[in-house]
Coordinates of C-alpha atoms in Angstrom, one line a residue:
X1403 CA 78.2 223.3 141.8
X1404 CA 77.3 226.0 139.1
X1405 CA 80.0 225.1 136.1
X1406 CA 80.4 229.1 135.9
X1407 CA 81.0 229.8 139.3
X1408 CA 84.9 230.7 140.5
X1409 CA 84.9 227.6 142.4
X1410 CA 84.1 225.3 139.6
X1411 CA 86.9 226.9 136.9
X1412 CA 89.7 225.8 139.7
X1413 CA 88.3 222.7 139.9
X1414 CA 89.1 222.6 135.7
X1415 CA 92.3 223.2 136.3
X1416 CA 92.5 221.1 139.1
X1417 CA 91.9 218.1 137.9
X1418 CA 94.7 217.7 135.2
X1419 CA 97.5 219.4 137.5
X1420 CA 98.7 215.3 138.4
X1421 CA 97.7 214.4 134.4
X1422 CA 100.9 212.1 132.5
X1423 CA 99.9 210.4 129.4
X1424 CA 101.5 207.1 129.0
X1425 CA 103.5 207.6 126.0
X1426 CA 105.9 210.6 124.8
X1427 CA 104.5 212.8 121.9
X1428 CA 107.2 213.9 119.4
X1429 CA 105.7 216.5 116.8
X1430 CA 107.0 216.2 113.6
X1431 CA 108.1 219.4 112.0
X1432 CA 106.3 221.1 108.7
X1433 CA 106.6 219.5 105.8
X1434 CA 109.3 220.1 103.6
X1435 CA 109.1 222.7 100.5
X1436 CA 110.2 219.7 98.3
X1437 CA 107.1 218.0 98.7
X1438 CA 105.0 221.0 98.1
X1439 CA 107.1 221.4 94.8
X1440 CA 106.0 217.7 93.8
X1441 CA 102.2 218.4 94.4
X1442 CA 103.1 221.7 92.2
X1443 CA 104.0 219.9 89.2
X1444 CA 101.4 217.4 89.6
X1445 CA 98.8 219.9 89.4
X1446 CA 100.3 221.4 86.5
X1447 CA 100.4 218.2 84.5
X1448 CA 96.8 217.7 85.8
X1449 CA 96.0 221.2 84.8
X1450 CA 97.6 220.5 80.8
X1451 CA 95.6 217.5 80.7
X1452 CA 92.9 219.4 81.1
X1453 CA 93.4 222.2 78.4
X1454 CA 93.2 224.9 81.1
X1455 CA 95.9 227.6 80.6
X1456 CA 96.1 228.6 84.4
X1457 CA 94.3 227.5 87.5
X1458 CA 92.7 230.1 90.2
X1459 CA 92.2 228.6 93.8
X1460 CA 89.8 230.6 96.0
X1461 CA 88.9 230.3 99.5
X1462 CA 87.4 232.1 101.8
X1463 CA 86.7 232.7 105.6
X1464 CA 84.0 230.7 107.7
X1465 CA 82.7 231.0 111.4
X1466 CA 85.6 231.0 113.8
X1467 CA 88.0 232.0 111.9
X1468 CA 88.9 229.1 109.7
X1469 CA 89.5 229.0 105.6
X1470 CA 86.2 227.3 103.9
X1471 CA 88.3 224.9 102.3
X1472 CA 92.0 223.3 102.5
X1473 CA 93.0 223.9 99.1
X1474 CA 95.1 226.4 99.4
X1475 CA 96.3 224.8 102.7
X1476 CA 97.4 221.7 100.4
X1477 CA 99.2 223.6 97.6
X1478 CA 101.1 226.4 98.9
X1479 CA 100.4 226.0 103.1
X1480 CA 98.3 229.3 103.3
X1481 CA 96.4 228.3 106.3
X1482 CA 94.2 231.4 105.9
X1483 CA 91.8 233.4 102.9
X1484 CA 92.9 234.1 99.3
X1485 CA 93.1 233.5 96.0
X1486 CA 95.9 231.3 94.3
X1487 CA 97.0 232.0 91.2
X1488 CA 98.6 229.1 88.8
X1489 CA 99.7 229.6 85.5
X1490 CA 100.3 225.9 83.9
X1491 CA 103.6 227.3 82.3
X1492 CA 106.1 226.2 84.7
X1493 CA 108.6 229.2 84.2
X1494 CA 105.6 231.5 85.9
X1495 CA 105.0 231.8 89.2
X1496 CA 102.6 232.1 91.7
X1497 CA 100.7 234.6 92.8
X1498 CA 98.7 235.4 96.0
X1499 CA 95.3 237.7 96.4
X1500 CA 94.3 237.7 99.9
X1501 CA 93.4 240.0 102.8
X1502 CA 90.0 240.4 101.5
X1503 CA 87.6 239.8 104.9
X1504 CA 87.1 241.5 107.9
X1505 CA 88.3 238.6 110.1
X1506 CA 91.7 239.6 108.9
X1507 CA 94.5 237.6 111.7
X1508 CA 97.3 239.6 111.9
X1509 CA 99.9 238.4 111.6
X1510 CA 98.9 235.6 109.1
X1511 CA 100.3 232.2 110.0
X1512 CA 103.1 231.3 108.6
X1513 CA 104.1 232.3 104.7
X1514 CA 103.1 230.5 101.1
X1515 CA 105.5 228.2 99.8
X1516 CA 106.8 228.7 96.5
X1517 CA 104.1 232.3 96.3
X1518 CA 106.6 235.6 95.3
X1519 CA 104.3 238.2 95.3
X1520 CA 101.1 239.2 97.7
X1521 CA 98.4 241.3 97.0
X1522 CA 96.6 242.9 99.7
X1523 CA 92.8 243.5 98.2
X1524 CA 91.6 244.8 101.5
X1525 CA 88.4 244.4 103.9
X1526 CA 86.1 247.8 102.8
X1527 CA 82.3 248.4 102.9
X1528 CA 80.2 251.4 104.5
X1529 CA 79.9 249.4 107.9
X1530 CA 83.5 248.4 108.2
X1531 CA 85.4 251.0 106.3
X1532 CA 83.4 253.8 105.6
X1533 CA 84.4 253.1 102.0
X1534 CA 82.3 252.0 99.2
X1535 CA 82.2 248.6 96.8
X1536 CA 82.8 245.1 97.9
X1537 CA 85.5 243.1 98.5
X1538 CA 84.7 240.2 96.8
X1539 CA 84.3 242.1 93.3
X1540 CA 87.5 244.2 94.5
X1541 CA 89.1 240.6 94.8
X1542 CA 87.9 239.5 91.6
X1543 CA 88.9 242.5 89.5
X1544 CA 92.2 242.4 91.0
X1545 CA 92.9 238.3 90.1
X1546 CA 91.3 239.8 86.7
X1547 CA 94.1 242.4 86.2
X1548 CA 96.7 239.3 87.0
X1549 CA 95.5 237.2 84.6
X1550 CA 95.7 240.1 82.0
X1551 CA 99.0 241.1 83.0
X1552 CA 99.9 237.2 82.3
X1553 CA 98.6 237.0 78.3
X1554 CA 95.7 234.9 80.0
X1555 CA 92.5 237.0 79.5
X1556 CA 91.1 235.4 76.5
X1557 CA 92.3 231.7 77.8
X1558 CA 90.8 228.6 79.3
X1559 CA 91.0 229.0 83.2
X1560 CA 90.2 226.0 86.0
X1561 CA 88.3 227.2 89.0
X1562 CA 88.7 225.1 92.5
X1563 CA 86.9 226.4 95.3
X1564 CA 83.5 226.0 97.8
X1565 CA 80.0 227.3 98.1
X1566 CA 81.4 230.6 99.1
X1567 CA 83.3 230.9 95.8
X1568 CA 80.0 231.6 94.0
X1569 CA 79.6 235.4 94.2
X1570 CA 83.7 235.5 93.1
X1571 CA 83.1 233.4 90.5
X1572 CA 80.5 235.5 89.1
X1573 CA 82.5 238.4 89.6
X1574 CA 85.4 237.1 87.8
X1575 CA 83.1 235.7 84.5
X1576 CA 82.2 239.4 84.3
X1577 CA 85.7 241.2 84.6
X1578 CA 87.0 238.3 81.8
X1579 CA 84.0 237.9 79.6
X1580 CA 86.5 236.4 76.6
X1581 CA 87.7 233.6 79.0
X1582 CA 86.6 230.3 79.3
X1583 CA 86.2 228.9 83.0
X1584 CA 86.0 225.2 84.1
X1585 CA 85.4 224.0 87.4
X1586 CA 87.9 221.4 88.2
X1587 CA 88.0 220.7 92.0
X1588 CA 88.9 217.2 91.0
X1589 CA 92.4 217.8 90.1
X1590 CA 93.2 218.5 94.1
X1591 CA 90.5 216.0 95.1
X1592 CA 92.1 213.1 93.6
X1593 CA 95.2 214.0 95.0
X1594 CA 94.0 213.8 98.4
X1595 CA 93.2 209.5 98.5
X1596 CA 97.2 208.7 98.9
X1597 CA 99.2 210.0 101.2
X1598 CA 103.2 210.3 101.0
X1599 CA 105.2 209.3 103.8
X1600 CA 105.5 212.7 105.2
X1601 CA 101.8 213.0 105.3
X1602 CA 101.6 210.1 107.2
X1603 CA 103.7 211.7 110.3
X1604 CA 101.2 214.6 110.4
X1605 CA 98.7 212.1 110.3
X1606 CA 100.1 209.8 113.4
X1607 CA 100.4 213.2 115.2
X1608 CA 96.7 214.4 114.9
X1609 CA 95.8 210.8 116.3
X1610 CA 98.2 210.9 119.2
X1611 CA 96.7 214.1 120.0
X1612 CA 93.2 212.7 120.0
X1613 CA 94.7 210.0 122.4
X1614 CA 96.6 211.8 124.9
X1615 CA 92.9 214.4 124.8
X1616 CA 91.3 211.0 125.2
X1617 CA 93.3 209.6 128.2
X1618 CA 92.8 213.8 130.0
X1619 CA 89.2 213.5 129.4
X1620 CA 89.2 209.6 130.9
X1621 CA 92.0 211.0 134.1
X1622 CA 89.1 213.7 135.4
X1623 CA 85.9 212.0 134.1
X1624 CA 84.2 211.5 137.6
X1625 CA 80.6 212.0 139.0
X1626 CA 79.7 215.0 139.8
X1627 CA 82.2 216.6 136.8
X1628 CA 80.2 218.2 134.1
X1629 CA 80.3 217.5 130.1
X1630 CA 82.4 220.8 129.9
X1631 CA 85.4 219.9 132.3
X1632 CA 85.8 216.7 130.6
X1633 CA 85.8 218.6 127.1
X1634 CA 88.2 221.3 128.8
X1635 CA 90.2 218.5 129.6
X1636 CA 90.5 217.1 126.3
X1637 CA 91.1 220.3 124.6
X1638 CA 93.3 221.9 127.1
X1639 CA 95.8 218.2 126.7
X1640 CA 96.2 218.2 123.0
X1641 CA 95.9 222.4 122.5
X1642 CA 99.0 222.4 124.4
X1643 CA 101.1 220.0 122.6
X1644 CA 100.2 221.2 119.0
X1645 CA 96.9 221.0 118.2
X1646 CA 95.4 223.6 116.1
X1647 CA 91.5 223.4 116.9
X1648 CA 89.5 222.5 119.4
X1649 CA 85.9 223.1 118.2
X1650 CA 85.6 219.9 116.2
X1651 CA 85.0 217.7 119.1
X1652 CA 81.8 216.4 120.4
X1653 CA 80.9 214.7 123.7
X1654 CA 77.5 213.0 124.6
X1655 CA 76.2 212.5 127.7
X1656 CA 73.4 211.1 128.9
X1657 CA 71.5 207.9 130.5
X1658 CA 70.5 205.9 127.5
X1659 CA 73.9 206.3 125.2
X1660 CA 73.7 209.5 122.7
X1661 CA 76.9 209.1 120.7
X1662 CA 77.1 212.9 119.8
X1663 CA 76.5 216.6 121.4
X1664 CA 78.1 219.2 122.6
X1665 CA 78.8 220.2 126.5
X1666 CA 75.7 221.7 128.1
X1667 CA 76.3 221.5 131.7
X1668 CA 75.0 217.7 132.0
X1669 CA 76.9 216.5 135.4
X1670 CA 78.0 213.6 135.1
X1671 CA 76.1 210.4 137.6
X1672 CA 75.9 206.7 138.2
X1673 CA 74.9 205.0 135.1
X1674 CA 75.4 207.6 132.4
X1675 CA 77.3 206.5 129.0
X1676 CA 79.5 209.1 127.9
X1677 CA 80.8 209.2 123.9
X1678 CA 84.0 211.2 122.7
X1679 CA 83.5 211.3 119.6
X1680 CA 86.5 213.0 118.3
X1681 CA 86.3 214.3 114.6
X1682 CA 88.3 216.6 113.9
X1683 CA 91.5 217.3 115.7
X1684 CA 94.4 219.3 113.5
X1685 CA 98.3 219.3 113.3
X1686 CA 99.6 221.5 110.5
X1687 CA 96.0 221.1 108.8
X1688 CA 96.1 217.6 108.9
X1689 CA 93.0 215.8 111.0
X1690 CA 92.4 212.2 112.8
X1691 CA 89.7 210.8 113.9
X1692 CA 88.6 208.6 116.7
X1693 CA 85.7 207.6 119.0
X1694 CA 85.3 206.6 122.5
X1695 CA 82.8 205.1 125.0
X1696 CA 82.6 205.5 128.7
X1697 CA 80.3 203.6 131.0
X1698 CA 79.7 205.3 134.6
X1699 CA 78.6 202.5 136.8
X1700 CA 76.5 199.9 135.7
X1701 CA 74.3 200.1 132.7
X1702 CA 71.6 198.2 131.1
X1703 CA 71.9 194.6 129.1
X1704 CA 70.6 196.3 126.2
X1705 CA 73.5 199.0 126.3
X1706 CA 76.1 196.3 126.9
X1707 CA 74.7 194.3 124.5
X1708 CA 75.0 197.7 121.7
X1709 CA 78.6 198.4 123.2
X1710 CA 80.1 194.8 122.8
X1711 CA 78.1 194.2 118.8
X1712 CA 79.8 198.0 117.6
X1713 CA 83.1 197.0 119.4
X1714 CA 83.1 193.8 117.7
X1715 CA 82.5 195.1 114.4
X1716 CA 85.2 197.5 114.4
X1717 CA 87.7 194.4 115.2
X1718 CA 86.5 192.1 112.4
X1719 CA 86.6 195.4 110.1
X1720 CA 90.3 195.9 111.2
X1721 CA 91.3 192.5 110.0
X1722 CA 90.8 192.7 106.4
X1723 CA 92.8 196.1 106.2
X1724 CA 95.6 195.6 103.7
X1725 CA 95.9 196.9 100.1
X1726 CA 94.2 195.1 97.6
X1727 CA 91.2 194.3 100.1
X1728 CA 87.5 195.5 98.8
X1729 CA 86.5 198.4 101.0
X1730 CA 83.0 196.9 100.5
X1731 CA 84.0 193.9 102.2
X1732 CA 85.4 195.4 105.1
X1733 CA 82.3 197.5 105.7
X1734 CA 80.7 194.3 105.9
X1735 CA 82.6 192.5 108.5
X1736 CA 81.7 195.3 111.1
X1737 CA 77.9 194.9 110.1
X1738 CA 78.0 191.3 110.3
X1739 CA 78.4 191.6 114.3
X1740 CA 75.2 194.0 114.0
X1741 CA 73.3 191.2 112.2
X1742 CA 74.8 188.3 114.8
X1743 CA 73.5 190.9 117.3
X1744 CA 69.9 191.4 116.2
X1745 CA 70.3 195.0 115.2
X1746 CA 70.4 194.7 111.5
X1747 CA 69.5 192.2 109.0
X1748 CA 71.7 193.2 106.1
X1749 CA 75.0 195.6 105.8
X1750 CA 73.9 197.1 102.5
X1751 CA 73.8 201.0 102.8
X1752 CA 70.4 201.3 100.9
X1753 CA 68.3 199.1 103.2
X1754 CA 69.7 199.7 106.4
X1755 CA 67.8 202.0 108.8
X1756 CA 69.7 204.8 110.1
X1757 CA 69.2 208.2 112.5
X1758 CA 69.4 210.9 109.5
X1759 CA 66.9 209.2 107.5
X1760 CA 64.3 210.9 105.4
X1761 CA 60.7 209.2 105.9
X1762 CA 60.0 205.8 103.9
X1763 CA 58.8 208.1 100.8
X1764 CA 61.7 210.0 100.6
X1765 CA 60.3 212.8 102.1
X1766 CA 60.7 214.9 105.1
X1767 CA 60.6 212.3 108.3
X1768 CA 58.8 214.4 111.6
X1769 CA 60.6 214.1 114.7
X1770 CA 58.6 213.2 117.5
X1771 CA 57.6 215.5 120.0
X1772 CA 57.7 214.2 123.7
X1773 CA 59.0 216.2 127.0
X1774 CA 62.3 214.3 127.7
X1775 CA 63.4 214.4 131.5
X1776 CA 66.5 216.1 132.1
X1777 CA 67.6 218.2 135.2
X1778 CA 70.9 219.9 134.0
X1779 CA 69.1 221.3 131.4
X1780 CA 66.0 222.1 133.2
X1781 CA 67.9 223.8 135.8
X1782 CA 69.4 226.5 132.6
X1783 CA 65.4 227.5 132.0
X1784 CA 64.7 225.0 129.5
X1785 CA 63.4 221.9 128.7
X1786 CA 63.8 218.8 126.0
X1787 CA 60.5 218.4 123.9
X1788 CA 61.8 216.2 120.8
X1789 CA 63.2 212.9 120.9
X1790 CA 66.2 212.6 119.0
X1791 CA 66.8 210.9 116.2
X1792 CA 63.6 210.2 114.7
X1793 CA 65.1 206.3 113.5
X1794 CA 67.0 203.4 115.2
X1795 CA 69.8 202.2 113.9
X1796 CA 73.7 203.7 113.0
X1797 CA 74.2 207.2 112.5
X1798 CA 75.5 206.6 109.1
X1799 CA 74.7 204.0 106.7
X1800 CA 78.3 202.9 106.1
X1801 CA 81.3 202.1 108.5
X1802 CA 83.5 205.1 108.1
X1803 CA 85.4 207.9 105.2
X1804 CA 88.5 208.8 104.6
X1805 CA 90.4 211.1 106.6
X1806 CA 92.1 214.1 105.0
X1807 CA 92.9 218.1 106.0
X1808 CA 90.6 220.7 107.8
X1809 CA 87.8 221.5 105.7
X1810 CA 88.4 219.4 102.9
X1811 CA 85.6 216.8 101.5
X1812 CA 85.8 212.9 102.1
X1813 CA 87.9 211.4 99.3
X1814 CA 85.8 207.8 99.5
X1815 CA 83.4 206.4 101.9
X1816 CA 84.0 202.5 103.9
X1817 CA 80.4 201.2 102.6
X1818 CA 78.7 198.4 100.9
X1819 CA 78.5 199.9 97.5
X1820 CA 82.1 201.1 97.3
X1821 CA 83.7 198.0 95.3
X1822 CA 87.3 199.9 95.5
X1823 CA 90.6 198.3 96.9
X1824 CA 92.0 199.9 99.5
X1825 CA 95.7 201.1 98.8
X1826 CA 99.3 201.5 100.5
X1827 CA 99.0 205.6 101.8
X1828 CA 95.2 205.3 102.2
X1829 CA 94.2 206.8 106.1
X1830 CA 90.4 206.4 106.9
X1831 CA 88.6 205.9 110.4
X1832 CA 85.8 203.0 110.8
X1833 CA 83.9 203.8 113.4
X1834 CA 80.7 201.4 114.2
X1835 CA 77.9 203.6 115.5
X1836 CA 74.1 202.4 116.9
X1837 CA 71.6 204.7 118.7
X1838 CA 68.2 203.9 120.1
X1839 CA 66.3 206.7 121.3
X1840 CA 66.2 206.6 125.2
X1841 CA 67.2 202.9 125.6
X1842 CA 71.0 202.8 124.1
X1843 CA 73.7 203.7 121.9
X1844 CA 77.4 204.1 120.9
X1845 CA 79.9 205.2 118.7
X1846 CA 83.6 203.7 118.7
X1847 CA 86.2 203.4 116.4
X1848 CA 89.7 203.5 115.2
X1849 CA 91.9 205.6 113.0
X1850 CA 93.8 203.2 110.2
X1851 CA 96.9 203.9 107.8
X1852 CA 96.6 201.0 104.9
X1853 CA 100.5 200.2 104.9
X1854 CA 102.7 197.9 102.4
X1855 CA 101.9 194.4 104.1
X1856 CA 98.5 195.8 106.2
X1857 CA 98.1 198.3 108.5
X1858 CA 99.0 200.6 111.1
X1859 CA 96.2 201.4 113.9
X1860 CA 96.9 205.4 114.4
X1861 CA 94.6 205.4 117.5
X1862 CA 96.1 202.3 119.5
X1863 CA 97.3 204.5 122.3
X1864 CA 94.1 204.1 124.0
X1865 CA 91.9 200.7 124.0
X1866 CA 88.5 200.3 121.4
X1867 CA 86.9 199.3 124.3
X1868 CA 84.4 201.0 126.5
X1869 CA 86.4 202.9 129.1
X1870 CA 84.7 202.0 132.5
X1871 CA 84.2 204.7 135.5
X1872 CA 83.9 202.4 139.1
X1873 CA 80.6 204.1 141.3

């Protein structure tokens, strides 16, 4: 069946009208202005510290929609573009510049904490407005005029932003040429490795999202579905209950074991491995992370062999999980199945092979070029002439990161050169990944909260292990 034709989008909905998932979410409710007050005066002592005088917070708007980064997210719950004003004198307050792009969302969602005034810049160019100038200078001479207005145009500032800050940034040097800018992203960045208690709830509810999205995508994964019902599936189960994104999510499909993609068309037949791998489903701008296996049929004693090693290794990670352990050393105990496996000879980051790997010199590494046999994409117009990856081995060379809010950066990394102790508050995912070109792969793994006396495993509502699909 064509996965575009009338027929096919009932069977979508079809398929989940008799779905349940077997436990009861309970979303927990925003959190509370009190705790954005304590990050507040956090900052601010970071910000003296530092000698800065006032901190400026830009970000900006991205593909789909979304905010480049999640600082502003963090400090004030701005879930869209703008620029945050923050004098370190705590009698001043904060101020807002947004409104600046032409992907404006009206109405925005939701409203600052602890901001009291917004100021509209405005989207404006020939194309868009008929108006001339740009908005980003626009922006930066009005965050210019605000500073002034505060006593703070000859002082030290801190910038935090992204890439996409850059042209603001040089804006803003030239509207206050007597001011003195740092970048200091790390005063938000270190922030991010601990999480309060209330964190923690929008934490569990991302991962309970991924796992009732899980257990829809296992309830209509069938043969003859296609890659994009069982991603409509997933998306359409945890969308409803509170989720804020779906385009983070990635499914593989194929016969040998690819552990990521996107939905294609591939339909879905007797001995095809199938990988969720979910990485980056939001509640309130808070993300989990998870990956799953599904075997259709029977499958090779290679891909058994990869399945139970990475399966394994997640479970001997798991067990070292409490604070005070060296991350190093749980990275290890998942490699150590690889090694009792055959697959690797050593879990240090440096030697290990992976699928991202440059070539032995450092330099660029060719892919090869070979047709690659596959109808559902044959049958669009088009056909597979590179074998992907170039390398065997895990995707990454390291068992997993930290897990924080949309858009923001990995606080830490779960691999063998990171001699840290894991912490009380610390959420991460370990997820054990191998991928052979055309002969097997997989990537699975867990979502952890490092509590007082161990842990708590965020993604237990549905089993490590490789889902199986009777033929």
């Amino acid at each position: 069946m064509n996965m575009h034709s009338p027929g096919a989008l009932r069977r979508i909905e079809n398929l989940l009208a008799d779905f349940e998932p077997n436990f009861d979410f309970v979303a927990p409710p925003p959190l509370p202005e009190a705790e954005y007050e304590d990050r507040l005066r956090r900052i601010r002592r970071e910000a003296v510290i530092a000698g800065h005088d006032a901190l400026v917070i830009h970000t900006d708007m991205v593909g789909w929609f979304h905010t480049s980064n999640a600082y502003l997210r963090y400090v004030c719950d701005w879930m869209r573009e703008g620029v945050l004003i923050i004098p370190t004198d705590s009698d001043k307050p904060l101020t807002l510049v947004s409104f600046f792009t032409q992907s404006v969302i009206l109405p925005p969602g939701g409203e600052p904490v602890l901001v009291e005034d917004i100021w509209q810049v405005g989207a404006i160019g020939r194309e868009y407005a008929d108006r001339p100038g740009s908005s980003t200078t626009l922006t930066a001479e009005a965050t210019a005029h605000l500073l002034d207005k505060l006593g703070l145009s000859k002082s030290q500032i801190g910038l935090l932003g992204d890439r996409t800050s850059r042209d603001f940034w040089s804006d803003l040097d030239e509207a206050m040429p007597k001011a003195k800018f740092v970048r200091d992203n790390a005063i938000i960045d270190r922030m991010q490795k601990i999480r309060s208690p209330r964190e923690v709830e929008m934490f569990q509810a991302a991962a309970q999202l991924i796992s009732i999205g899980t257990q829809a995508a296992y309830h209509v994964t069938r043969l003859g579905v296609t890659d994009a019902e069982i991603y409509a599936a997933f998306t359409f189960a945890q969308l409803a209950r509170g989720g804020e994104t779906g385009d983070g999510y990635q499914i593989g499909i194929n016969e040998y074991g690819t552990h990521c993609g996107k939905p294609y068309g591939h339909v879905v037949r007797p001995g095809d491995i199938i990988n969720l791998y979910i990485s980056n489903v939001t509640y309130r701008g808070y993300t989990a992370q998870t990956a799953r296996m599904i075997a259709v049929g029977d499958i090779t004693e290679r891909q058994e062999k990869v399945l139970a090693a990475c399966t394994l290794g997640v479970k001997r990670a798991e067990k070292l999980i409490k604070p005070g352990a060296l991350i190093s050393e749980v990275n290890n105990a998942a490699f150590s199945s690889y090694i009792e496996h055959g697959l690797l000879t050593s879990p240090h980051a440096r030697t290990m092979p992976y699928n991202w790997s440059p070539a032995d010199d450092g330099g660029a590494r060719l892919v090869p070029r070979q047709y690659v046999p596959d109808a559902d994409w044959e049958a669009q117009g088009r056909k597979l002439m590179h074998v992907y990856p170039a390398t065997h081995g895990p995707h990454n060379p390291n068992l997993g990161h930290s897990v924080g809010m949309a858009g923001a950066q990995n606080s830490f990394n779960v691999s063998s050169h990171n001699f840290d102790r894991l912490e009380e508050g610390m959420v991460f995912v370990l997820h054990t990944q191998w991928l052979e070109a055309q002969s097997a792969g997989c990537n699975i793994g867990d979502c952890y909260l490092v509590t007082k006396d161990g842990f708590e495993n965020l993604s237990r509502h549905t089993p490590l292990e490789t889902h199986r699909v009777a033929v």
